[in-house]
Every structure is written in structure tokens, then in C-alpha cells.
mmCIF file with all atom_site columns, C-alpha atoms in Angstrom:
data_model
loop_
_atom_site.group_PDB
_atom_site.id
_atom_site.type_symbol
_atom_site.label_atom_id
_atom_site.label_alt_id
_atom_site.label_comp_id
_atom_site.label_asym_id
_atom_site.label_entity_id
_atom_site.label_seq_id
_atom_site.pdbx_PDB_ins_code
_atom_site.Cartn_x
_atom_site.Cartn_y
_atom_site.Cartn_z
_atom_site.occupancy
_atom_site.B_iso_or_equiv
_atom_site.pdbx_formal_charge
_atom_site.auth_seq_id
_atom_site.auth_comp_id
_atom_site.auth_asym_id
_atom_site.auth_atom_id
_atom_site.pdbx_PDB_model_num
ATOM 1  C CA . MET A 1 1  ? 9.260   -53.603 -83.252 1.00 58.00 ? 108 MET A CA 1
ATOM 2  C CA . ALA A 1 2  ? 5.984   -51.709 -82.160 1.00 66.00 ? 109 ALA A CA 1
ATOM 3  C CA . GLN A 1 3  ? 6.421   -48.534 -79.768 1.00 69.00 ? 110 GLN A CA 1
ATOM 4  C CA . LEU A 1 4  ? 3.863   -48.354 -77.244 1.00 70.00 ? 111 LEU A CA 1
ATOM 5  C CA . ALA A 1 5  ? 1.518   -45.053 -77.227 1.00 64.00 ? 112 ALA A CA 1
ATOM 6  C CA . PRO A 1 6  ? 1.242   -43.081 -73.849 1.00 63.00 ? 113 PRO A CA 1
ATOM 7  C CA . ALA A 1 7  ? -1.865  -43.273 -72.430 1.00 59.00 ? 114 ALA A CA 1
ATOM 8  C CA . ARG A 1 8  ? -4.106  -40.432 -73.554 1.00 64.00 ? 115 ARG A CA 1
ATOM 9  C CA . ALA A 1 9  ? -6.347  -38.518 -71.339 1.00 67.00 ? 116 ALA A CA 1
ATOM 10 C CA . ARG A 1 10 ? -9.424  -40.223 -70.542 1.00 81.00 ? 117 ARG A CA 1
ATOM 11 C CA . ILE A 1 11 ? -12.908 -39.037 -71.362 1.00 86.00 ? 118 ILE A CA 1
ATOM 12 C CA . CYS A 1 12 ? -15.271 -38.571 -68.465 1.00 87.00 ? 119 CYS A CA 1
ATOM 13 C CA . ARG A 1 13 ? -17.796 -41.459 -68.262 1.00 86.00 ? 120 ARG A CA 1
ATOM 14 C CA . VAL A 1 14 ? -20.364 -39.264 -66.651 1.00 87.00 ? 121 VAL A CA 1
ATOM 15 C CA . CYS A 1 15 ? -20.628 -36.786 -69.498 1.00 88.00 ? 122 CYS A CA 1
ATOM 16 C CA . ASP A 1 16 ? -19.166 -38.729 -72.536 1.00 87.00 ? 123 ASP A CA 1
ATOM 17 C CA . GLY A 1 17 ? -16.824 -35.915 -73.189 1.00 85.00 ? 124 GLY A CA 1
ATOM 18 C CA . PHE A 1 18 ? -19.624 -33.318 -73.356 1.00 87.00 ? 125 PHE A CA 1
ATOM 19 C CA . ALA A 1 19 ? -18.809 -31.324 -70.472 1.00 86.00 ? 126 ALA A CA 1
ATOM 20 C CA . ALA A 1 20 ? -21.073 -28.248 -70.697 1.00 88.00 ? 127 ALA A CA 1
ATOM 21 C CA . VAL A 1 21 ? -24.563 -28.060 -72.249 1.00 89.00 ? 128 VAL A CA 1
ATOM 22 C CA . VAL A 1 22 ? -26.957 -25.067 -72.461 1.00 90.00 ? 129 VAL A CA 1
ATOM 23 C CA . ILE A 1 23 ? -30.467 -25.803 -71.807 1.00 91.00 ? 130 ILE A CA 1
ATOM 24 C CA . SER A 1 24 ? -32.982 -23.623 -73.189 1.00 91.00 ? 131 SER A CA 1
ATOM 25 C CA . THR A 1 25 ? -35.646 -22.177 -70.446 1.00 89.00 ? 132 THR A CA 1
ATOM 26 C CA . GLY A 1 26 ? -38.354 -21.437 -73.152 1.00 90.00 ? 133 GLY A CA 1
ATOM 27 C CA . ILE A 1 27 ? -38.373 -17.598 -71.985 1.00 91.00 ? 134 ILE A CA 1
ATOM 28 C CA . ARG A 1 28 ? -37.658 -15.004 -74.719 1.00 93.00 ? 135 ARG A CA 1
ATOM 29 C CA . LEU A 1 29 ? -36.235 -12.095 -73.664 1.00 92.00 ? 136 LEU A CA 1
ATOM 30 C CA . SER A 1 30 ? -36.675 -8.425  -74.600 1.00 94.00 ? 137 SER A CA 1
ATOM 31 C CA . ASP A 1 31 ? -34.304 -8.620  -77.896 1.00 95.00 ? 138 ASP A CA 1
ATOM 32 C CA . GLY A 1 32 ? -36.206 -11.796 -79.049 1.00 92.00 ? 139 GLY A CA 1
ATOM 33 C CA . SER A 1 33 ? -33.517 -14.260 -78.080 1.00 93.00 ? 140 SER A CA 1
ATOM 34 C CA . ARG A 1 34 ? -33.983 -17.120 -75.759 1.00 92.00 ? 141 ARG A CA 1
ATOM 35 C CA . ALA A 1 35 ? -32.879 -17.467 -72.076 1.00 93.00 ? 142 ALA A CA 1
ATOM 36 C CA . THR A 1 36 ? -30.647 -20.166 -71.564 1.00 93.00 ? 143 THR A CA 1
ATOM 37 C CA . LEU A 1 37 ? -28.819 -21.953 -68.670 1.00 93.00 ? 144 LEU A CA 1
ATOM 38 C CA . ARG A 1 38 ? -25.240 -23.454 -69.090 1.00 91.00 ? 145 ARG A CA 1
ATOM 39 C CA . VAL A 1 39 ? -25.027 -26.449 -67.001 1.00 92.00 ? 146 VAL A CA 1
ATOM 40 C CA . THR A 1 40 ? -21.150 -28.163 -66.799 1.00 91.00 ? 147 THR A CA 1
ATOM 41 C CA . CYS A 1 41 ? -20.535 -31.761 -65.814 1.00 90.00 ? 148 CYS A CA 1
ATOM 42 C CA . PRO A 1 42 ? -19.992 -32.086 -61.981 1.00 89.00 ? 149 PRO A CA 1
ATOM 43 C CA . ALA A 1 43 ? -18.091 -34.867 -62.244 1.00 87.00 ? 150 ALA A CA 1
ATOM 44 C CA . CYS A 1 44 ? -15.261 -33.286 -64.438 1.00 88.00 ? 151 CYS A CA 1
ATOM 45 C CA . GLN A 1 45 ? -15.851 -29.885 -63.424 1.00 86.00 ? 152 GLN A CA 1
ATOM 46 C CA . GLY A 1 46 ? -16.658 -28.970 -67.182 1.00 86.00 ? 153 GLY A CA 1
ATOM 47 C CA . THR A 1 47 ? -13.293 -30.136 -69.007 1.00 86.00 ? 154 THR A CA 1
ATOM 48 C CA . GLY A 1 48 ? -14.829 -33.486 -70.509 1.00 86.00 ? 155 GLY A CA 1
ATOM 49 C CA . TYR A 1 49 ? -11.626 -35.600 -69.454 1.00 85.00 ? 156 TYR A CA 1
ATOM 50 C CA . ARG A 1 50 ? -11.063 -37.532 -66.030 1.00 81.00 ? 157 ARG A CA 1
ATOM 51 C CA . ALA A 1 51 ? -7.730  -38.266 -64.499 1.00 73.00 ? 158 ALA A CA 1
ATOM 52 C CA . PRO A 1 52 ? -6.864  -41.905 -64.822 1.00 68.00 ? 159 PRO A CA 1
ATOM 53 C CA . ALA A 1 53 ? -7.675  -43.954 -61.847 1.00 66.00 ? 160 ALA A CA 1
ATOM 54 C CA . ARG A 1 54 ? -4.704  -44.472 -59.591 1.00 69.00 ? 161 ARG A CA 1
ATOM 55 C CA . ARG A 1 55 ? -3.148  -47.849 -58.881 1.00 68.00 ? 162 ARG A CA 1
ATOM 56 C CA . ARG A 1 56 ? -3.838  -49.354 -55.319 1.00 68.00 ? 163 ARG A CA 1
ATOM 57 C CA . GLU A 1 57 ? -0.745  -50.082 -53.881 1.00 70.00 ? 164 GLU A CA 1
ATOM 58 C CA . THR A 1 58 ? -0.732  -53.701 -52.906 1.00 70.00 ? 165 THR A CA 1
ATOM 59 C CA . ALA A 1 59 ? 1.697   -55.922 -50.418 1.00 66.00 ? 166 ALA A CA 1
ATOM 60 C CA . ARG A 1 60 ? 3.734   -58.571 -52.279 1.00 67.00 ? 167 ARG A CA 1
ATOM 61 C CA . VAL A 1 61 ? 4.098   -61.479 -50.093 1.00 64.00 ? 168 VAL A CA 1
#
């Protein structure tokens, strides 16, 4: 009989797992490299994964 696998951590729907990106500003520094900004996903705080949604408690009648 097949065993059920535990649920894995869910990939963030906002960033699709790419939690941090580096954006080039177009400015060159004195050593010739480019100035960049690192931006993290606000939904998952840069982890790439979200916690599974909690189940709502419903009353049984």
C-alpha cells in the first residue's frame, strides 16, 4: 500500500520561489563594477517559501 508523503514547504506565490533579486542601477563605480540593489520578497521575507495556510475551525452541528 502506498504511503502518504508529508506536505513539503510551499513555494511563495508572490515571488515563485525567487525570493531575492539583484537590480542593476546602470551606474558604474570607480573600480568598473556596476552598482546594484538587492530586493527581497515582502511576502516571504526573502525565504522563497510560505507557511501552509491554517485551517479554519468550523463548528460541527
